[in-house]
XYZ file of N, CA, C and O in Angstrom:
592
model
N -14.592 -104.537 -0.228
C -13.859 -103.446 0.009
C -12.182 -104.291 -0.476
O -12.353 -105.690 -0.382
N -11.541 -103.986 -0.681
C -9.914 -104.514 -1.213
C -8.729 -103.969 -0.539
O -8.590 -102.655 0.457
N -8.011 -104.687 0.028
C -6.807 -104.508 0.911
C -5.443 -105.335 0.213
O -5.853 -106.120 0.881
N -5.142 -104.069 0.067
C -3.552 -105.323 -0.465
C -2.326 -104.301 0.277
O -2.748 -102.763 0.525
N -1.062 -104.767 -0.277
C 0.741 -104.053 -0.016
C 0.314 -103.195 -1.037
O 0.071 -103.020 -2.249
N 0.715 -102.338 -0.895
C 1.099 -101.073 -1.839
C 2.212 -101.247 -2.220
O 3.806 -101.615 -2.138
N 2.711 -99.935 -3.208
C 3.947 -100.972 -4.437
C 3.829 -98.885 -4.481
O 3.319 -97.568 -4.339
N 5.321 -98.985 -4.800
C 5.258 -97.474 -5.338
C 4.826 -97.059 -6.256
O 4.891 -95.297 -6.170
N 4.460 -98.231 -7.359
C 3.534 -97.124 -8.396
C 2.695 -96.406 -7.614
O 1.401 -95.598 -8.735
N 2.020 -96.651 -6.177
C 0.732 -96.114 -6.003
C 0.769 -94.734 -5.226
O 0.276 -94.616 -4.711
N 2.108 -94.139 -5.080
C 2.959 -92.800 -4.262
C 1.604 -91.949 -4.641
O 1.217 -91.296 -3.358
N 1.994 -91.387 -5.925
C 1.056 -90.655 -6.689
C -0.364 -90.506 -5.846
O -0.365 -89.849 -5.603
N -1.085 -91.491 -5.669
C -2.062 -91.051 -5.322
C -2.600 -91.098 -3.472
O -2.857 -91.000 -3.255
N -1.461 -91.880 -3.117
C -1.090 -92.059 -1.627
C -0.925 -90.343 -0.393
O -1.485 -90.202 -0.032
N -0.659 -89.907 -1.705
C -0.379 -88.512 -1.797
C -0.886 -87.516 -1.663
O -1.116 -86.701 -0.423
N -2.376 -87.949 -2.436
C -3.371 -87.187 -2.477
C -3.542 -87.417 -0.417
O -4.475 -86.904 -0.290
N -3.727 -88.294 -0.619
C -5.356 -88.867 0.595
C -3.490 -88.552 1.730
O -4.522 -88.219 2.806
N -2.797 -88.675 1.819
C -1.700 -88.448 2.526
C -2.045 -86.660 2.765
O -2.378 -85.986 4.082
N -2.017 -86.067 2.218
C -2.341 -84.786 2.255
C -3.525 -84.305 2.978
O -4.130 -83.784 4.082
N -5.218 -84.992 2.547
C -6.192 -84.556 3.243
C -5.944 -85.367 4.570
O -6.784 -84.771 5.280
N -5.886 -86.184 4.855
C -5.284 -87.183 6.640
C -4.503 -85.908 6.782
O -5.162 -85.485 8.136
N -3.108 -85.132 6.529
C -2.536 -83.456 7.154
C -3.392 -83.736 7.422
O -3.581 -83.194 9.172
N -4.243 -82.751 7.056
C -5.594 -81.277 7.343
C -6.831 -81.434 8.245
O -6.660 -80.969 8.804
N -7.173 -83.494 8.133
C -7.744 -83.688 9.557
C -7.129 -83.666 10.288
O -7.711 -84.222 11.545
N -6.149 -83.886 10.721
C -5.326 -84.609 11.815
C -4.644 -83.219 12.791
O -5.167 -82.065 12.211
N -4.982 -83.632 14.116
C -4.155 -82.362 15.235
C -2.798 -81.379 14.910
O -2.709 -80.196 14.798
N -2.261 -81.788 14.300
C -0.697 -81.693 13.796
C -1.157 -80.583 13.261
O -0.742 -79.378 13.321
N -1.500 -80.309 11.905
C -1.948 -78.987 10.931
C -2.777 -78.269 11.561
O -2.922 -77.193 12.010
N -4.179 -78.974 12.634
C -5.513 -78.017 13.003
C -4.221 -76.798 14.028
O -5.070 -75.672 14.584
N -2.950 -77.380 14.859
C -2.945 -77.092 15.963
C -1.253 -76.401 15.253
O -0.317 -75.764 16.752
N -0.620 -76.506 14.127
C 0.548 -75.593 13.575
C 1.422 -76.220 14.204
O 3.103 -76.152 14.281
N 1.155 -78.029 14.566
C 2.701 -78.323 14.855
C 4.146 -78.615 13.935
O 5.049 -78.783 13.852
N 3.534 -78.710 12.716
C 3.883 -79.353 11.598
C 3.559 -78.762 10.176
O 2.545 -78.125 10.147
N 4.466 -79.042 9.155
C 3.790 -78.268 7.857
C 4.120 -79.681 7.160
O 5.097 -80.490 7.513
N 3.265 -79.774 5.759
C 2.859 -80.763 4.964
C 4.276 -80.740 3.813
O 3.710 -79.518 3.336
N 4.351 -81.536 4.664
C 6.351 -82.002 2.902
C 5.508 -83.194 2.053
O 6.072 -84.309 2.820
N 5.116 -82.963 1.578
C 5.364 -84.408 0.162
C 6.170 -85.157 -0.263
O 5.837 -86.280 0.593
N 7.705 -84.490 0.029
C 8.750 -84.872 -0.520
C 8.850 -85.757 0.601
O 9.105 -87.580 0.292
N 8.541 -85.724 1.812
C 9.051 -85.682 3.178
C 7.420 -87.626 2.957
O 8.393 -88.127 3.481
N 6.414 -87.398 3.314
C 6.512 -88.348 2.986
C 6.207 -88.744 1.759
O 6.537 -90.094 2.203
N 6.346 -88.909 0.570
C 7.059 -89.976 -0.136
C 8.344 -90.316 0.206
O 8.645 -92.258 0.276
N 9.084 -89.578 0.321
C 10.783 -90.818 0.788
C 10.486 -91.951 2.411
O 11.079 -92.352 2.056
N 9.471 -91.509 2.945
C 8.972 -92.671 4.109
C 8.513 -93.621 4.048
O 8.954 -94.977 3.431
N 7.874 -93.576 2.474
C 6.487 -94.377 1.816
C 7.273 -95.823 1.235
O 7.442 -96.489 0.852
N 8.543 -94.564 0.615
C 9.768 -94.940 -0.342
C 10.496 -96.110 -0.003
O 11.077 -97.489 0.109
N 10.843 -95.921 1.174
C 12.070 -96.765 1.614
C 11.479 -97.777 2.854
O 11.847 -98.364 3.456
N 10.205 -97.581 3.149
C 9.127 -98.817 3.801
C 8.833 -99.605 2.465
O 9.185 -100.724 2.851
N 8.592 -99.594 1.941
C 8.226 -100.282 0.666
C 9.928 -101.008 0.005
O 10.252 -102.278 0.029
N 10.908 -100.081 0.052
C 11.867 -100.516 -1.123
C 12.884 -101.924 0.200
O 13.674 -102.466 -0.383
N 13.020 -100.313 1.384
C 13.943 -101.144 1.888
C 13.444 -102.900 3.056
O 13.254 -103.450 4.210
N 11.909 -102.417 2.582
C 11.350 -103.764 3.698
C 11.584 -103.658 5.493
O 11.117 -104.646 5.873
N 11.872 -103.103 5.721
C 11.785 -102.319 7.069
C 10.435 -101.976 7.818
O 10.039 -101.206 8.376
N 9.125 -102.343 6.707
C 7.639 -102.184 7.482
C 6.641 -102.327 6.187
O 7.184 -103.580 5.954
N 5.736 -102.269 6.283
C 4.837 -102.965 5.124
C 4.000 -101.498 5.394
O 3.512 -100.424 6.436
N 3.110 -101.091 4.742
C 2.108 -100.099 3.561
C 1.003 -100.912 3.451
O 1.053 -102.128 2.198
N -0.279 -100.689 4.070
C -1.976 -101.620 3.769
C -2.543 -100.802 2.799
O -2.515 -99.231 3.378
N -2.869 -101.031 1.660
C -4.080 -99.932 0.720
C -5.339 -100.254 1.190
O -5.330 -101.234 1.270
N -6.297 -99.579 1.365
C -7.847 -99.881 1.371
C -8.416 -98.895 0.620
O -8.325 -98.139 0.534
N -9.302 -100.086 -0.229
C -9.910 -99.320 -1.513
C -11.394 -99.777 -1.740
O -12.087 -100.919 -1.299
N -11.767 -98.631 -1.783
C -13.965 -99.061 -1.699
C -13.561 -98.805 -2.827
O -13.781 -97.106 -3.744
N -14.364 -99.332 -3.669
C -15.108 -99.320 -5.072
C -13.970 -98.027 -6.647
O -13.824 -97.688 -6.606
N -11.996 -99.024 -6.132
C -11.637 -99.066 -6.849
C -10.418 -97.622 -6.402
O -9.563 -96.733 -6.832
N -10.965 -96.841 -5.035
C -10.798 -94.645 -5.137
C -10.262 -96.235 -3.982
O -10.227 -96.074 -2.445
N -8.540 -94.927 -3.898
C -8.089 -95.432 -2.148
C -8.548 -94.585 -1.618
O -9.041 -93.487 -0.899
N -8.847 -95.142 -0.345
C -9.624 -94.917 1.142
C -9.285 -94.842 2.018
O -10.008 -94.219 3.125
N -7.799 -95.468 2.543
C -7.314 -96.237 4.360
C -6.289 -96.692 3.694
O -5.752 -96.696 2.697
N -5.554 -96.082 4.057
C -3.769 -96.527 4.296
C -3.078 -96.796 6.000
O -3.683 -96.176 7.110
N -1.936 -97.460 6.453
C -1.860 -98.424 7.141
C -0.456 -98.443 7.260
O -0.042 -99.397 6.269
N 0.425 -98.097 7.446
C 2.082 -97.520 8.129
C 2.946 -98.005 9.125
O 2.430 -97.717 10.105
N 2.930 -99.142 8.988
C 3.791 -99.809 10.305
C 5.466 -100.336 10.013
O 5.421 -100.710 8.612
N 6.014 -99.290 10.638
C 7.299 -99.365 11.299
C 8.296 -100.926 11.482
O 7.429 -100.666 12.836
N 9.363 -101.381 11.227
C 9.347 -102.558 11.928
C 10.725 -102.256 12.806
O 11.640 -101.325 11.529
N 11.202 -102.589 13.466
C 12.420 -102.366 14.667
C 12.907 -102.648 15.231
O 12.354 -103.814 16.218
N 14.586 -102.947 16.095
C 14.433 -104.203 16.822
C 14.178 -104.243 18.319
O 14.913 -102.532 18.276
N 13.760 -104.760 19.173
C 12.975 -104.216 20.235
C 14.962 -103.522 21.626
O 15.755 -103.959 21.070
N 14.468 -103.000 21.580
C 15.228 -102.203 22.840
C 15.636 -102.651 23.498
O 17.046 -102.715 24.240
N 14.891 -103.436 24.742
C 15.735 -104.447 25.577
C 15.715 -105.464 25.825
O 15.729 -106.817 26.479
N 15.431 -106.519 24.639
C 14.927 -107.213 24.075
C 15.589 -108.356 22.837
O 15.946 -107.353 21.934
N 15.450 -109.744 22.745
C 15.985 -110.077 21.261
C 14.552 -110.015 20.381
O 14.715 -110.313 18.901
N 13.583 -109.373 20.438
C 12.219 -109.100 19.477
C 12.298 -108.522 18.434
O 13.434 -107.260 18.650
N 10.912 -108.137 17.959
C 10.883 -107.118 17.260
C 9.761 -106.247 17.815
O 9.254 -107.134 18.261
N 9.946 -105.077 17.393
C 8.952 -104.518 17.173
C 8.540 -103.498 16.231
O 8.745 -103.544 15.662
N 7.126 -103.283 16.232
C 6.192 -102.990 15.170
C 5.279 -101.495 15.292
O 4.991 -101.713 16.449
N 5.561 -100.309 14.766
C 4.991 -99.455 15.482
C 4.015 -98.652 13.821
O 4.418 -98.033 13.883
N 2.818 -98.836 14.479
C 2.309 -97.606 13.872
C 2.735 -96.274 13.398
O 2.296 -95.468 14.353
N 2.681 -95.302 12.199
C 3.097 -94.275 12.097
C 2.191 -93.434 11.454
O 1.128 -92.521 12.026
N 0.937 -93.925 11.186
C -0.538 -93.641 9.675
C -1.465 -94.789 10.302
O -0.852 -95.684 9.969
N -2.375 -94.713 10.427
C -3.150 -95.743 10.539
C -4.309 -94.525 10.386
O -4.888 -93.853 10.917
N -5.110 -94.391 8.775
C -6.267 -93.154 8.743
C -7.502 -93.642 7.300
O -6.702 -94.762 6.962
N -7.801 -93.582 7.835
C -9.637 -93.455 6.427
C -9.628 -92.056 6.017
O -9.447 -91.150 6.382
N -10.082 -91.860 4.384
C -10.274 -90.679 4.322
C -10.988 -90.056 4.991
O -11.916 -90.255 4.901
N -10.579 -88.923 5.387
C -11.600 -88.087 6.255
C -12.557 -87.900 5.722
O -13.975 -87.127 6.250
N -12.670 -88.135 4.156
C -14.150 -87.225 3.156
C -15.130 -88.487 3.526
O -16.401 -88.118 2.874
N -15.554 -89.116 3.917
C -16.292 -90.707 3.921
C -16.397 -90.163 4.958
O -16.669 -90.215 6.269
N -18.170 -90.926 4.759
C -18.630 -90.488 6.718
C -17.991 -91.530 7.787
O -17.227 -92.502 7.085
N -18.288 -90.697 8.603
C -17.571 -91.726 10.219
C -17.750 -93.675 9.854
O -16.474 -94.180 10.189
N -19.159 -94.267 9.822
C -18.849 -95.229 9.991
C -18.408 -95.898 8.560
O -17.823 -96.894 8.733
N -18.323 -95.234 7.916
C -16.901 -95.598 6.635
C -15.627 -95.846 6.933
O -15.282 -96.889 7.120
N -15.135 -94.613 7.656
C -14.256 -94.290 8.074
C -13.691 -95.910 9.320
O -12.146 -95.910 9.073
N -14.557 -95.745 10.040
C -14.430 -97.093 10.980
C -14.466 -98.335 10.350
O -13.480 -99.006 10.770
N -15.102 -98.281 9.753
C -15.008 -100.344 8.567
C -14.076 -100.323 8.215
O -13.179 -101.234 7.566
N -13.316 -98.847 7.964
C -11.677 -98.740 6.734
C -10.961 -100.024 7.242
O -10.473 -100.197 7.242
N -10.726 -98.792 9.047
C -9.561 -98.502 9.166
C -9.759 -100.196 10.353
O -8.218 -100.646 10.873
N -11.031 -100.790 10.660
C -11.004 -102.334 11.394
C -9.900 -102.991 10.129
O -10.004 -103.968 11.062
N -11.031 -102.784 9.512
C -10.241 -104.231 8.258
C -8.786 -103.673 7.763
O -8.293 -104.624 8.509
N -8.425 -102.705 8.196
C -6.056 -102.580 7.645
C -5.686 -103.157 9.001
O -5.276 -103.831 8.985
N -6.604 -102.674 9.653
C -5.908 -103.471 11.566
C -6.448 -104.739 12.043
O -4.834 -104.833 11.403
N -6.944 -105.486 11.235
C -7.144 -107.166 11.480
C -5.797 -107.189 10.076
O -5.025 -108.129 10.605
N -5.737 -106.229 8.846
C -4.736 -107.203 8.262
C -3.788 -106.694 8.671
O -3.173 -107.605 8.543
N -3.274 -105.513 9.302
C -1.633 -105.866 9.864
C -2.002 -106.648 11.192
O -0.584 -107.250 10.873
N -2.617 -106.985 11.449
C -1.564 -107.878 12.428
C -1.727 -109.495 11.893
O -0.691 -109.717 12.510
N -1.894 -109.615 10.861
C -1.643 -111.181 10.363
C -0.252 -111.204 10.082
O 0.655 -112.040 9.731
N 0.452 -109.786 9.555
C 1.614 -109.780 9.237
C 2.949 -109.541 10.378
O 3.956 -109.624 9.703
N 2.283 -109.437 11.530
C 3.064 -108.654 12.260
C 3.563 -110.051 13.732
O 2.208 -110.414 14.144
N 5.081 -110.073 13.827
C 5.119 -110.865 14.649
C 5.184 -110.571 15.573
O 6.829 -109.861 15.673
N 5.584 -110.547 16.884
C 6.328 -109.515 18.010
C 5.591 -108.474 18.827
O 3.959 -108.635 18.715
N 5.831 -107.806 19.593
C 4.925 -105.737 20.781
C 4.901 -105.091 18.788
O 5.381 -104.938 18.599
N 3.276 -105.048 19.352
C 3.013 -103.928 17.785
C 2.510 -102.957 18.892
O 1.326 -103.227 20.072
N 2.870 -101.374 18.373
C 2.808 -99.777 19.062
C 1.503 -99.811 18.046
O 2.202 -99.633 16.888
N 1.020 -99.209 18.297
C -0.797 -98.172 17.189
C -0.586 -97.214 18.501
O -1.552 -97.406 19.804
N -1.007 -95.618 18.338
C -1.450 -94.587 18.669
C -2.876 -94.478 17.666
O -2.904 -94.887 16.358
N -3.312 -93.908 18.965
C -4.760 -93.459 17.623
C -5.210 -92.266 19.028
O -4.962 -92.336 20.374
N -6.132 -91.387 18.446
C -6.473 -90.799 19.396
C -7.568 -90.616 18.465
O -8.256 -89.362 18.965
N -7.955 -91.378 18.499
C -10.124 -91.389 17.803
C -10.796 -91.863 19.134
O -10.298 -91.672 20.284
N -11.689 -91.414 18.892
C -13.222 -91.428 19.909
C -12.724 -92.534 20.360
O -12.322 -93.515 20.490
N -13.911 -92.679 21.422
C -14.486 -93.760 22.250
C -14.596 -95.523 21.581
O -13.620 -96.074 22.408
N -15.257 -95.021 20.465
C -15.521 -96.856 20.081
C -14.535 -97.680 19.823
O -14.019 -98.244 20.151
N -13.255 -96.984 18.744
C -11.956 -97.831 18.952
C -10.969 -97.324 19.548
O -10.160 -98.892 19.528
N -11.624 -97.587 21.121
C -10.831 -97.752 22.207
C -10.732 -98.543 22.920
O -10.435 -99.801 23.686
N -12.425 -99.271 23.134
C -13.371 -99.689 23.561
C -12.849 -100.979 22.151
O -13.046 -102.546 23.414
N -13.144 -100.956 20.984
C -12.568 -102.489 19.777
C -11.182 -102.935 20.808
O -11.399 -103.299 20.888
N -10.261 -101.698 20.685
C -8.945 -102.152 20.906
C -8.910 -102.873 22.400
O -7.827 -103.808 21.644
N -9.223 -102.104 23.239
C -9.623 -103.371 24.576
C -9.987 -104.113 24.642
O -10.059 -105.436 24.788
N -11.327 -104.500 23.846
C -11.814 -106.111 23.308
C -10.725 -106.585 22.689
O -11.873 -107.953 22.952
N -9.215 -106.842 22.228
C -9.249 -107.579 21.517
C -8.573 -107.624 21.997
O -6.770 -107.468 20.538
N -7.507 -107.280 22.727
C -5.880 -107.596 23.556
C -5.005 -106.896 23.695
O -4.165 -106.550 24.129
N -5.906 -105.389 23.054
C -4.934 -104.092 23.189
C -5.047 -104.304 23.895
O -5.784 -104.267 25.369
N -3.975 -103.104 25.250
C -3.966 -102.166 26.146
C -3.300 -101.002 25.918
O -2.472 -100.720 25.752
N -3.436 -100.335 26.979
C -3.008 -98.791 27.416
C -1.882 -98.389 27.938
O -1.257 -99.392 28.612
N -0.375 -98.558 26.477
C 0.565 -98.341 27.129
C 1.203 -97.010 28.022
O 2.460 -97.247 28.201
N 0.929 -95.646 26.786
C 1.250 -94.384 27.726
C 0.760 -93.560 27.064
O -0.317 -93.311 25.769
N 0.457 -92.328 27.052
C -0.030 -91.348 26.733
C 1.092 -90.337 25.463
O 2.302 -90.104 26.461
N 0.935 -89.463 25.010
C 2.161 -89.162 23.708
C 1.854 -87.584 23.902
O 0.288 -87.172 24.058
N 3.076 -87.075 23.788
C 2.540 -85.558 23.866
C 3.650 -84.830 22.839
O 3.977 -85.205 23.049
N 3.558 -83.675 22.399
C 4.129 -83.179 22.079
C 4.391 -82.063 21.723
O 3.804 -81.439 21.962
N 5.258 -81.285 21.117
C 6.113 -79.944 21.742
C 7.300 -79.509 21.249
O 7.979 -80.631 20.391
N 6.814 -78.930 19.768
C 8.289 -78.311 18.996
C 8.738 -77.198 19.822
O 9.437 -76.463 20.563
N 10.756 -77.375 19.867
C 11.204 -77.059 20.667
C 12.775 -76.537 19.562
O 12.752 -77.268 18.596
């Protein structure tokens, strides 16, 4: 597996993976949002070009198999930076064990790039929650969503 920073030329392939990810997430299943490829592209382009975070890609045999998008912003109550995961996903068509390996490899690579507090949101199963707890992460909040 190869993990590297995304470049603008990766965006067309990222859009394909992004669409697969969207349809595997609760957002699509519960009708929260409609998938807009242009919005996905704008966000990725902005992060790459302004360096306001980073986008990591995982490749499995030259096939884009995972993505990790992190946004960096100033802390609201302190002088440090906050880093927040926006997307952390592996191709939902891969076997679950492969998805897990890809996601953990992306997380480990992301941790090398982050200096400050990191917020990671996950709705994955118990295995990832146990892993995160064993590696220094703690539960901070639960997120709810409602269209208004």
